[in-house]
């Protein structure tokens, strides 16, 4: 159904507000205060008891005291939690052995544990019939339940298959799978035998999959015949075939059955169901060092190829479990509905590892927010009795365009907690989610974190169930997290009502340990910009009340529908076109996607192809090199790009043009050819 007139009006007013919110950091650095028109009275959160933590630390009763303790005594704090929350094969004696100058971080280095035992066996032992996975398949009403007992059986069976096929400790296994019990089982089966999984989002192209397989040196791939999403069939196996053809390192591909379609099987392919049927349900877990790799997850950076962010076992698991428990006030019996794809970090930490470490029932959502209609999320909430609903702002911005009735016709009384992640949650989406979906009675938490942080870092209720929540910001740091704002010269920005580069001045257990195969890049990216601190790449603002607002990326990473995308990746793909001489890609505010991709390009002289033809080719190229979501909204052919006299492209100027703010171009007199700017502005205006 198309949006109503009133929702169109809302869209327009939101566009204006969003542009203000999504503006680059510079403008926010100048701001002195944020509007607190909707501010709830600020209650002292220090008085709220947190029983689960007090159990472990009898002397600490309030959030304030626990938070301070976690910063002052990280070893004691995380050491105690690790002992009480995780099951160890060998208990650790040492809590940390960091070498900060080399950006080497080690948590519980002499401890041993197995992540799959922590996520499955111990719950299967205690409560075998508790539902672990609630698989919400693409077609509504076909959900499947997997108990902890069943999950243990399936994890062991698959772990046995992998072991029998020569997969051992430290071997990398690429997973290219739909959101399904098989994806979770495969992740945990790797963990059981000490292999390292590298899940690649099943929307990535064959080329993107191939480059990730190669970078990880994976010899084994697990995929499925097909995927189904939003009623559409995706030929997963075909994509894998095309990728594997470019990866000589791959020696075997396990093919699971999602739809049962007949797919072509080659010499490296093994039918997974058949292999599983020959294996038993007992599998001795590998004895893993706490710092052994658990997984790699590739994410975009500002330059070059995606980085294999590497997470290790105990610290990551502890952090995912602790944040899942406290940021969401998770209680036994809750049905945790994080609708992220398992191919992203949100899926890793809050579909799989955090919830399962806590023995939760976790929802696997295979579909889309609008299939078969815009009420899908809320119909699912009602049918499955979901208590926690965690999603991305882009989905909310899409859904609020439709009539309220798509929400209200479904019973949402099971909901207690709402969460958002991945991009700024603008005020309109916040209110729609909180007021309409959550009937103003559910808590809504805007959580800020990253692939590299492993788990939630800043969130309105890091522990205290009663803390007031304000719209449009993640507000408060989690335990053990000390946010620091830095200025471009490296100094720390103190006080309130200030902005800066968002850094972290403490070491938390979930921090990524390296970029796979490139520790120097890890050091240079996260620790060199502001020595002594982890630099997130984001800007932030600390308001008069000490609450944190995220102002967006400070580098050339853009955030499209909650997915990180390096502008350099898109440029590299486009430059492969024979008619393209030069290209510069920037992000611009987009009312549904958060940011859209805008490509400015210069064509080679003497090209005979039409612009439409070239644009079509470029779309195909970007889709085949990266993924559909990376395709630019706009391709603008320009006679040249704005450059400094030393030849550097002035992206700042292109960002302003793409954002329709030519009046904010600032000083362009230092450009090699200032007149080019006027030409680009005019071409842009004609093109709109
Ligand atoms: O720019 C921030 C944005 O998403 C980036 C991290 O992306 P990724 O590693 O893909 O992980 C996304 C899910 C954890 C951050 O650098 N981001 C994430 N959460 C928020 C956010 N921006 C604003 N508000 C948030 N709550």
XYZ file of C-alpha atoms and ligand atoms in Angstrom:
714
model
C 0.000 0.000 0.000
C 1.398 3.451 -0.852
C 2.109 5.869 1.973
C -0.806 8.063 3.046
C -0.823 11.852 2.672
C -0.097 12.298 6.359
C 2.829 9.921 6.258
C 4.149 11.747 3.187
C 4.065 14.956 5.177
C 5.938 13.176 7.926
C 8.504 12.082 5.359
C 9.141 15.596 4.208
C 9.575 17.005 7.674
C 11.757 14.058 8.579
C 13.990 14.709 5.559
C 14.734 18.158 6.909
C 15.402 16.944 10.418
C 17.488 14.054 9.208
C 19.704 16.255 7.173
C 20.360 18.210 10.305
C 21.084 15.051 12.246
C 23.184 13.352 9.601
C 25.340 16.355 8.933
C 29.068 15.872 9.127
C 30.844 16.051 12.408
C 32.236 19.491 11.793
C 28.888 21.197 12.175
C 28.177 19.304 15.371
C 31.547 20.126 16.775
C 30.427 23.695 16.568
C 27.118 23.026 18.275
C 27.073 23.845 21.908
C 24.006 21.989 23.056
C 21.361 19.592 21.834
C 17.669 20.176 21.951
C 16.204 18.441 24.921
C 12.626 19.375 24.212
C 11.461 15.818 24.814
C 13.697 15.142 27.729
C 12.306 12.994 30.489
C 13.215 14.175 33.980
C 16.719 13.053 34.697
C 16.544 10.537 37.481
C 19.608 9.465 39.372
C 20.377 6.004 37.995
C 22.714 5.314 40.852
C 19.889 4.225 43.097
C 18.693 1.325 40.968
C 19.818 -2.085 42.194
C 21.271 -4.595 39.709
C 20.857 -7.948 41.435
C 22.754 -10.045 38.890
C 25.890 -8.017 39.348
C 25.492 -7.642 43.076
C 25.377 -11.447 43.259
C 28.937 -11.446 41.927
C 30.080 -8.291 43.724
C 28.188 -8.163 47.017
C 29.620 -4.741 47.861
C 28.330 -3.052 44.707
C 24.685 -2.151 44.555
C 24.209 0.621 42.058
C 25.037 1.251 38.455
C 27.315 4.138 39.311
C 29.347 2.103 41.774
C 29.568 -0.888 39.437
C 30.566 1.244 36.467
C 33.260 3.015 38.437
C 34.533 -0.273 39.818
C 34.693 -1.743 36.299
C 36.922 1.119 35.168
C 39.092 1.219 38.279
C 39.493 -2.548 38.648
C 38.926 -4.129 35.224
C 40.797 -7.302 36.141
C 38.695 -7.947 39.195
C 35.490 -6.947 37.479
C 35.834 -8.992 34.305
C 37.695 -11.778 36.076
C 34.812 -12.345 38.489
C 32.228 -12.189 35.735
C 34.231 -14.604 33.595
C 34.382 -17.070 36.472
C 30.715 -16.822 37.328
C 29.287 -16.583 33.804
C 31.391 -18.962 31.743
C 32.238 -22.629 32.029
C 35.966 -23.202 31.806
C 37.893 -26.294 30.835
C 40.828 -24.847 32.697
C 40.352 -21.814 34.867
C 42.556 -18.821 34.163
C 45.066 -17.438 36.645
C 45.815 -14.280 34.683
C 43.050 -11.877 33.696
C 44.928 -9.626 31.286
C 48.295 -9.589 29.572
C 48.061 -6.572 27.293
C 50.893 -4.959 25.368
C 49.195 -1.680 24.510
C 52.125 -0.178 22.609
C 51.840 -3.063 20.122
C 48.034 -3.079 20.262
C 48.089 -6.606 21.596
C 45.285 -7.418 24.000
C 44.884 -10.670 25.867
C 42.109 -11.608 28.230
C 42.293 -14.705 30.433
C 45.309 -15.887 28.402
C 46.024 -19.058 30.360
C 42.377 -20.118 30.575
C 40.757 -22.739 28.360
C 37.149 -23.081 27.342
C 35.023 -24.179 24.454
C 32.522 -21.666 23.113
C 30.058 -24.278 21.837
C 29.968 -25.927 25.269
C 29.165 -22.545 26.787
C 26.472 -21.774 24.241
C 24.859 -25.181 24.036
C 25.962 -28.090 26.239
C 25.583 -26.433 29.590
C 22.002 -25.369 28.784
C 21.204 -28.759 27.201
C 22.377 -30.326 30.449
C 20.205 -28.089 32.624
C 17.112 -27.628 30.525
C 17.267 -29.764 27.370
C 13.762 -28.950 26.185
C 14.164 -25.194 26.321
C 13.852 -23.729 22.841
C 17.208 -22.399 21.685
C 16.353 -21.361 18.131
C 13.039 -20.111 16.874
C 13.404 -20.036 13.117
C 11.004 -17.604 11.486
C 11.179 -18.696 7.886
C 10.508 -16.486 4.918
C 6.875 -17.573 4.615
C 4.948 -16.547 7.727
C 3.451 -19.271 9.874
C 6.072 -21.914 9.143
C 8.311 -21.358 12.135
C 10.467 -24.180 13.427
C 11.795 -24.691 16.926
C 15.121 -26.227 17.895
C 15.643 -27.114 21.548
C 18.997 -26.952 23.283
C 19.167 -30.749 23.236
C 18.518 -30.829 19.490
C 20.970 -28.016 18.895
C 23.660 -29.912 20.745
C 23.002 -33.000 18.629
C 23.171 -31.040 15.391
C 26.262 -29.082 16.370
C 28.041 -32.307 17.293
C 26.968 -34.053 14.127
C 28.226 -31.236 11.933
C 31.406 -30.889 13.983
C 32.025 -34.597 13.377
C 31.506 -34.134 9.643
C 34.020 -31.297 9.590
C 36.550 -33.167 11.690
C 36.225 -36.262 9.526
C 36.860 -34.067 6.487
C 40.138 -32.892 7.878
C 39.066 -29.530 9.304
C 41.114 -28.885 12.401
C 41.954 -26.269 14.996
C 42.691 -22.852 13.553
C 41.439 -23.756 10.051
C 39.228 -21.110 8.509
C 35.800 -22.152 7.243
C 33.744 -19.790 5.073
C 29.985 -19.850 5.619
C 27.624 -18.505 2.956
C 24.205 -19.345 4.281
C 20.675 -18.058 4.771
C 19.528 -17.105 8.269
C 18.719 -20.606 9.437
C 19.487 -23.175 12.119
C 22.136 -24.510 9.730
C 23.998 -21.192 9.880
C 24.018 -21.242 13.693
C 24.902 -24.918 13.811
C 27.776 -24.356 11.392
C 29.171 -21.478 13.467
C 29.002 -23.519 16.644
C 30.346 -26.659 14.974
C 33.436 -24.687 13.968
C 33.757 -23.448 17.536
C 33.426 -27.006 18.818
C 36.442 -28.262 16.902
C 38.434 -25.049 17.209
C 38.007 -24.011 13.572
C 37.550 -20.320 12.769
C 34.388 -19.352 10.944
C 34.129 -16.513 8.507
C 30.484 -15.837 7.751
C 29.954 -13.932 4.528
C 26.579 -12.201 4.216
C 24.655 -14.176 1.603
C 23.840 -10.986 -0.317
C 27.486 -10.469 -1.284
C 28.523 -11.210 -4.840
C 30.725 -14.075 -5.994
C 33.698 -11.717 -6.301
C 33.209 -10.358 -2.791
C 32.871 -13.906 -1.450
C 35.980 -15.016 -3.348
C 38.123 -12.191 -1.990
C 37.018 -13.008 1.564
C 37.689 -16.732 1.079
C 41.138 -15.937 -0.296
C 42.072 -13.442 2.382
C 41.092 -15.937 5.081
C 42.790 -18.830 3.259
C 39.677 -20.946 3.776
C 39.791 -24.480 2.394
C 36.245 -25.359 3.359
C 32.989 -23.605 2.473
C 29.536 -24.370 3.848
C 26.576 -23.163 1.825
C 23.042 -24.171 0.861
C 21.337 -24.949 -2.408
C 19.292 -21.762 -2.401
C 18.060 -19.032 -0.106
C 14.589 -17.522 -0.002
C 14.039 -13.975 1.084
C 10.998 -11.812 0.589
C 9.486 -14.506 -1.633
C 12.479 -14.466 -3.959
C 14.789 -17.373 -4.553
C 18.516 -16.664 -4.450
C 20.854 -19.133 -6.125
C 23.417 -19.434 -3.341
C 25.165 -22.494 -4.733
C 25.696 -20.804 -8.085
C 27.330 -17.820 -6.391
C 29.571 -20.163 -4.433
C 30.492 -22.051 -7.622
C 31.549 -18.796 -9.272
C 33.534 -17.753 -6.188
C 35.216 -21.110 -5.669
C 36.328 -21.146 -9.305
C 38.592 -18.235 -8.334
C 39.830 -19.792 -5.086
C 42.302 -22.626 -5.572
C 42.649 -22.924 -1.786
C 39.135 -24.363 -1.468
C 39.137 -28.147 -1.381
C 35.584 -28.883 -0.267
C 32.147 -27.276 -0.339
C 29.382 -28.633 1.871
C 25.975 -27.980 0.383
C 23.013 -27.944 2.767
C 19.426 -28.100 1.660
C 17.233 -25.038 2.177
C 14.725 -25.550 -0.620
C 15.653 -29.016 -1.830
C 16.294 -27.701 -5.328
C 18.447 -29.790 -7.626
C 21.770 -28.008 -7.891
C 24.775 -28.936 -9.954
C 27.319 -30.784 -7.831
C 30.981 -30.667 -8.801
C 33.976 -32.699 -7.645
C 34.558 -30.525 -4.546
C 30.893 -30.514 -3.514
C 29.543 -32.695 -0.726
C 25.830 -33.054 0.062
C 25.691 -32.004 3.687
C 22.555 -33.919 4.693
C 24.078 -37.143 3.484
C 27.329 -36.487 5.318
C 25.408 -35.643 8.502
C 23.372 -38.818 8.394
C 26.559 -40.843 8.781
C 27.678 -39.082 11.958
C 26.773 -39.446 15.618
C 25.607 -36.831 18.092
C 28.588 -36.965 20.412
C 31.603 -34.829 19.669
C 34.416 -34.191 22.085
C 34.867 -30.398 22.223
C 38.323 -29.075 21.387
C 40.182 -27.645 24.340
C 40.575 -24.047 23.269
C 42.768 -21.311 24.589
C 40.798 -18.246 25.664
C 42.666 -16.212 23.068
C 42.252 -18.691 20.206
C 40.448 -17.230 17.217
C 36.692 -17.757 17.217
C 35.778 -15.975 13.991
C 36.678 -13.506 11.291
C 34.135 -11.066 9.981
C 34.965 -8.850 7.045
C 33.973 -5.226 7.189
C 34.591 -2.137 5.100
C 37.277 0.365 5.920
C 37.964 3.740 4.416
C 40.645 2.441 2.083
C 41.246 -0.692 0.096
C 39.810 -4.123 0.583
C 37.531 -5.184 3.444
C 39.318 -6.112 6.646
C 39.001 -9.468 8.368
C 38.120 -8.330 11.875
C 39.333 -11.087 14.190
C 37.590 -12.005 17.436
C 38.867 -14.526 19.931
C 37.006 -16.868 22.235
C 36.549 -16.078 25.916
C 36.677 -12.282 25.955
C 34.306 -11.952 23.016
C 31.852 -14.443 24.476
C 31.903 -12.835 27.906
C 31.323 -9.399 26.431
C 28.525 -10.558 24.096
C 26.810 -12.369 26.976
C 27.206 -9.550 29.511
C 25.939 -6.876 27.150
C 23.063 -9.075 25.982
C 22.063 -9.559 29.582
C 22.416 -5.990 30.790
C 21.786 -3.717 27.806
C 18.508 -5.566 27.212
C 17.666 -6.646 30.754
C 17.369 -10.207 29.478
C 15.514 -12.589 31.822
C 15.094 -16.336 31.584
C 12.018 -17.155 29.513
C 12.303 -14.100 27.276
C 12.081 -14.579 23.520
C 14.863 -12.517 22.026
C 14.065 -11.239 18.545
C 17.065 -9.708 16.842
C 16.147 -9.575 13.165
C 19.676 -9.000 11.859
C 21.214 -11.349 9.339
C 23.805 -13.707 10.807
C 26.189 -12.352 8.167
C 26.732 -9.163 10.183
C 28.199 -8.613 13.629
C 24.752 -7.922 15.105
C 23.750 -11.411 14.041
C 26.900 -12.889 15.537
C 26.613 -11.186 18.921
C 22.838 -10.854 19.442
C 21.303 -13.650 17.366
C 23.907 -16.278 18.179
C 26.606 -15.852 20.811
C 25.136 -13.460 23.406
C 21.667 -15.031 23.616
C 22.907 -18.628 23.464
C 25.607 -18.018 26.082
C 22.759 -16.818 28.319
C 20.543 -19.803 27.519
C 17.976 -17.654 25.745
C 15.453 -18.490 23.069
C 16.713 -16.577 20.062
C 14.760 -15.800 16.906
C 16.274 -16.367 13.462
C 14.455 -14.082 11.055
C 14.861 -15.154 7.465
C 12.515 -12.688 5.785
C 12.265 -8.940 5.165
C 10.315 -6.208 6.991
C 7.755 -5.910 4.183
C 7.156 -9.503 3.155
C 4.410 -10.395 2.566
C 3.241 -7.009 3.861
C 4.516 -4.150 6.055
C 3.030 -5.795 9.143
C 5.445 -8.733 8.982
C 7.571 -7.783 11.996
C 4.592 -7.234 14.270
C 2.706 -10.299 13.080
C 5.855 -12.268 13.892
C 6.089 -10.632 17.326
C 2.510 -11.613 18.030
C 2.776 -15.207 16.758
C 6.094 -15.992 18.460
C 5.496 -14.022 21.662
C 8.672 -11.980 21.182
C 9.712 -9.968 24.256
C 12.728 -8.140 22.800
C 12.756 -6.692 19.294
C 16.119 -5.446 17.989
C 16.415 -4.012 14.478
C 17.966 -1.309 12.301
C 16.650 2.252 11.907
C 16.487 1.877 8.143
C 13.740 -0.747 8.524
C 11.819 1.536 10.874
C 12.081 4.465 8.466
C 10.727 2.250 5.726
C 7.841 0.929 7.796
C 6.652 4.229 9.217
C 5.681 5.285 5.696
C 2.771 2.888 5.866
C -0.503 3.158 7.729
C -0.353 2.674 11.500
C -2.860 -0.113 11.140
C -0.101 -2.426 9.845
C 1.261 -2.237 13.376
C -1.826 -1.910 15.522
C -3.725 -4.829 14.015
C -1.174 -7.172 15.637
C -1.009 -7.926 19.356
C 2.278 -6.588 20.690
C 1.619 -7.148 24.357
C 4.495 -9.637 24.649
C 7.029 -6.892 23.859
C 9.033 -5.456 26.735
C 12.162 -4.075 25.170
C 12.930 -2.485 21.806
C 16.378 -1.906 20.408
C 18.006 -0.239 17.457
C 21.498 -0.512 16.026
C 23.651 0.359 13.068
C 22.858 3.987 12.345
C 21.546 7.061 14.099
C 17.956 6.541 15.170
C 16.317 9.805 14.150
C 13.610 11.295 16.341
C 10.706 10.442 14.085
C 11.700 6.780 13.870
C 12.399 6.735 17.621
C 8.901 8.002 18.397
C 7.206 5.728 15.894
C 8.988 2.726 17.382
C 8.555 3.760 21.000
C 5.091 5.305 20.910
C 3.293 3.232 18.299
C 5.052 -0.136 18.251
C 5.989 -0.136 21.925
C 2.815 1.630 23.093
C 5.037 3.924 25.176
C 5.364 1.138 27.718
C 8.418 -0.654 26.280
C 11.936 0.557 26.832
C 13.692 1.576 23.628
C 17.476 1.387 23.556
C 19.548 2.954 20.785
C 22.745 0.926 20.971
C 26.057 2.095 19.541
C 28.800 -0.360 18.691
C 30.778 -1.827 15.806
C 32.072 -5.027 14.251
C 35.367 -4.276 15.969
C 33.915 -3.774 19.442
C 32.287 -7.216 19.534
C 29.329 -5.983 21.546
C 27.339 -2.950 22.632
C 29.478 -0.064 23.902
C 27.040 2.751 24.563
C 23.400 2.137 25.341
C 20.747 3.971 27.372
C 20.429 1.293 30.034
C 23.833 -0.275 30.416
C 22.567 -1.948 33.548
C 20.021 -0.026 35.508
C 16.469 -1.098 34.759
C 15.080 2.248 35.867
C 17.360 4.661 34.018
C 15.499 7.274 31.975
C 15.846 7.000 28.219
C 15.966 9.998 25.912
C 15.235 9.846 22.186
C 17.889 9.955 19.533
C 21.042 8.879 21.334
C 22.736 5.884 22.927
C 23.500 7.907 26.051
C 25.563 5.864 28.500
C 28.681 3.682 28.326
C 28.552 0.011 29.214
C 30.539 -1.385 32.110
C 34.243 -1.264 31.437
C 33.883 1.225 28.595
C 35.391 4.652 29.004
C 34.401 6.897 26.092
C 36.876 9.656 25.347
C 36.395 12.489 22.876
C 39.530 13.662 21.076
C 40.161 16.732 18.982
C 41.902 16.517 15.608
C 45.246 17.401 17.205
C 45.078 14.401 19.465
C 44.116 16.194 22.666
C 41.284 15.001 24.870
C 38.144 17.127 24.883
C 36.918 17.362 28.429
C 33.723 18.654 29.918
C 30.148 18.666 28.730
C 28.537 20.167 25.655
C 31.507 19.161 23.509
C 32.163 17.074 20.413
C 35.088 15.124 19.070
C 36.379 11.889 17.653
C 34.825 9.018 19.582
C 37.578 6.962 21.184
C 37.712 4.454 24.004
C 40.197 4.861 26.820
C 39.800 1.415 28.370
C 40.335 -2.142 27.148
C 37.189 -4.244 27.179
C 37.104 -8.027 26.636
C 35.164 -7.849 23.348
C 37.656 -5.697 21.455
C 38.773 -7.248 18.137
C 42.321 -8.496 18.508
C 43.641 -7.861 15.027
C 42.864 -7.575 11.350
C 43.507 -11.014 10.021
C 46.955 -11.196 8.470
C 47.591 -7.474 8.878
C 48.233 -6.378 12.436
C 49.866 -3.204 11.164
C 46.617 -2.129 9.533
C 44.857 -2.800 12.843
C 47.348 -0.651 14.699
C 47.297 2.111 12.098
C 43.514 2.211 11.798
C 42.448 2.079 15.403
C 45.383 3.129 17.581
C 47.625 5.439 15.544
C 45.150 8.325 15.036
C 44.870 9.058 18.791
C 47.734 7.371 20.610
C 46.660 5.622 23.783
C 43.055 5.256 22.642
C 40.975 3.006 20.422
C 39.531 5.225 17.665
C 36.120 4.151 16.419
C 36.048 6.183 13.191
C 32.883 7.928 14.462
C 32.343 11.398 15.805
C 30.317 11.963 18.951
C 28.917 14.721 21.072
C 28.708 14.695 24.870
C 25.800 16.835 25.927
C 25.282 18.950 29.020
C 24.087 15.898 30.949
C 27.086 13.787 29.942
C 25.074 11.686 27.465
C 26.623 10.559 24.211
C 25.170 11.295 20.768
C 26.742 9.742 17.684
C 27.313 12.207 14.861
C 28.422 9.802 12.121
C 31.561 8.507 10.462
C 34.564 10.768 10.201
C 36.232 8.706 7.475
C 35.290 7.595 3.978
C 32.980 4.883 5.202
C 29.294 5.333 4.507
C 26.392 3.623 6.130
C 23.806 2.385 3.640
C 20.747 0.667 5.125
C 22.863 0.006 8.205
C 25.613 -1.665 6.162
C 29.108 -0.272 6.194
C 30.525 0.505 2.797
C 33.900 1.978 1.931
C 33.657 4.571 -0.822
C 36.988 3.233 -2.132
C 35.406 -0.195 -2.701
C 32.729 1.294 -4.948
C 35.289 3.459 -6.743
C 37.533 0.455 -7.371
C 34.614 -1.468 -8.868
C 33.562 1.431 -11.110
C 37.106 2.059 -12.313
C 37.048 -1.355 -13.962
C 34.709 0.059 -16.590
C 36.695 0.835 -19.739
C 34.931 4.164 -20.308
C 35.439 5.571 -16.819
C 38.461 7.838 -16.435
C 37.936 9.007 -12.861
C 35.393 8.545 -10.139
C 34.668 9.849 -6.649
C 31.980 8.305 -4.487
C 30.442 9.991 -1.449
C 27.504 9.406 0.864
C 24.487 11.701 1.084
C 21.519 11.791 3.491
C 18.803 9.412 2.328
C 15.469 9.363 4.051
C 15.079 5.584 4.212
C 18.576 4.194 3.724
C 20.228 6.620 6.138
C 22.871 7.328 3.565
C 22.783 6.817 -0.168
C 25.718 6.367 -2.525
C 26.462 9.189 -4.988
C 29.029 8.687 -7.756
C 30.667 11.591 -9.576
C 32.512 10.383 -12.635
C 34.562 11.592 -15.542
C 34.333 9.565 -18.753
C 37.222 8.884 -21.051
C 37.408 11.090 -24.117
C 36.104 9.559 -27.309
C 33.822 6.988 -25.673
C 30.950 5.985 -27.952
C 28.654 4.306 -25.460
C 25.593 6.251 -24.263
C 25.493 7.460 -20.688
C 22.515 5.198 -19.988
C 24.454 2.237 -21.253
C 27.470 3.128 -19.130
C 25.292 3.617 -16.051
C 23.648 0.248 -16.613
C 27.043 -1.404 -16.963
C 28.265 0.305 -13.807
C 25.292 -0.918 -11.816
C 26.009 -4.458 -12.943
C 29.672 -4.024 -12.173
C 29.071 -2.803 -8.620
C 26.555 -5.578 -8.017
C 28.977 -8.200 -9.269
C 32.011 -6.830 -7.443
C 30.305 -6.031 -4.130
C 26.544 -6.360 -3.618
C 23.242 -4.800 -4.604
C 23.138 -2.371 -1.673
C 26.393 -0.745 -2.874
C 24.922 0.441 -6.190
C 24.941 4.260 -6.341
C 21.583 6.035 -6.373
C 23.044 8.680 -8.641
C 25.724 8.597 -11.308
C 26.720 12.099 -12.344
C 28.935 12.573 -15.357
C 31.173 15.619 -14.868
C 33.816 17.210 -17.046
C 36.280 17.004 -14.147
C 36.446 16.590 -10.358
C 37.330 19.304 -7.843
C 40.975 18.836 -6.917
C 43.586 20.613 -4.902
C 46.678 21.819 -6.718
C 48.434 18.682 -5.555
C 45.747 16.593 -7.259
C 43.750 15.439 -4.221
C 39.992 15.114 -4.815
C 38.069 17.441 -2.490
C 35.374 15.076 -1.281
C 34.134 17.645 1.208
C 32.853 19.676 -1.746
C 31.285 16.675 -3.442
C 29.518 15.717 -0.218
C 27.937 19.163 -0.010
C 26.807 19.001 -3.627
C 25.365 15.499 -3.178
C 23.560 16.689 -0.030
C 22.041 19.593 -1.975
C 23.878 22.188 0.049
C 25.824 24.199 -2.524
C 25.556 27.232 -0.274
C 27.819 25.472 2.237
C 30.716 24.783 -0.108
C 33.045 27.105 1.774
C 36.350 28.284 0.379
C 37.067 26.773 -3.025
C 39.771 29.219 -4.073
C 42.557 26.750 -3.345
C 41.293 24.334 -5.993
C 43.335 23.774 -9.123
C 40.251 24.759 -11.159
C 37.541 26.399 -9.020
C 35.213 26.802 -12.024
C 34.650 23.064 -12.180
C 32.576 23.287 -8.998
C 29.964 25.532 -10.578
C 29.659 23.150 -13.529
C 29.160 20.164 -11.227
C 26.575 22.043 -9.140
C 24.635 22.907 -12.274
C 24.802 19.370 -13.654
C 23.659 18.030 -10.279
C 20.698 20.440 -10.188
C 19.622 19.484 -13.698
C 19.918 15.833 -12.848
C 17.622 15.933 -9.798
O 29.015 4.631 12.350
C 28.623 3.772 13.384
C 27.335 3.063 12.997
O 27.717 1.828 12.458
C 29.143 1.694 12.472
C 29.530 0.272 12.746
O 29.106 -0.532 11.698
P 29.254 -2.094 11.774
O 30.640 -2.435 12.160
O 28.753 -2.632 10.499
O 28.346 -2.531 12.947
C 26.979 -2.211 12.913
C 26.267 -2.918 14.042
C 26.920 -2.874 15.346
C 29.591 2.634 13.551
O 30.933 3.009 13.382
N 26.471 2.845 14.168
C 26.289 1.694 14.843
N 25.369 1.872 15.815
C 24.994 3.160 15.777
C 25.705 3.790 14.729
N 25.551 5.103 14.460
C 24.697 5.805 15.230
N 23.981 5.273 16.239
C 24.092 3.964 16.546
N 23.353 3.453 17.528
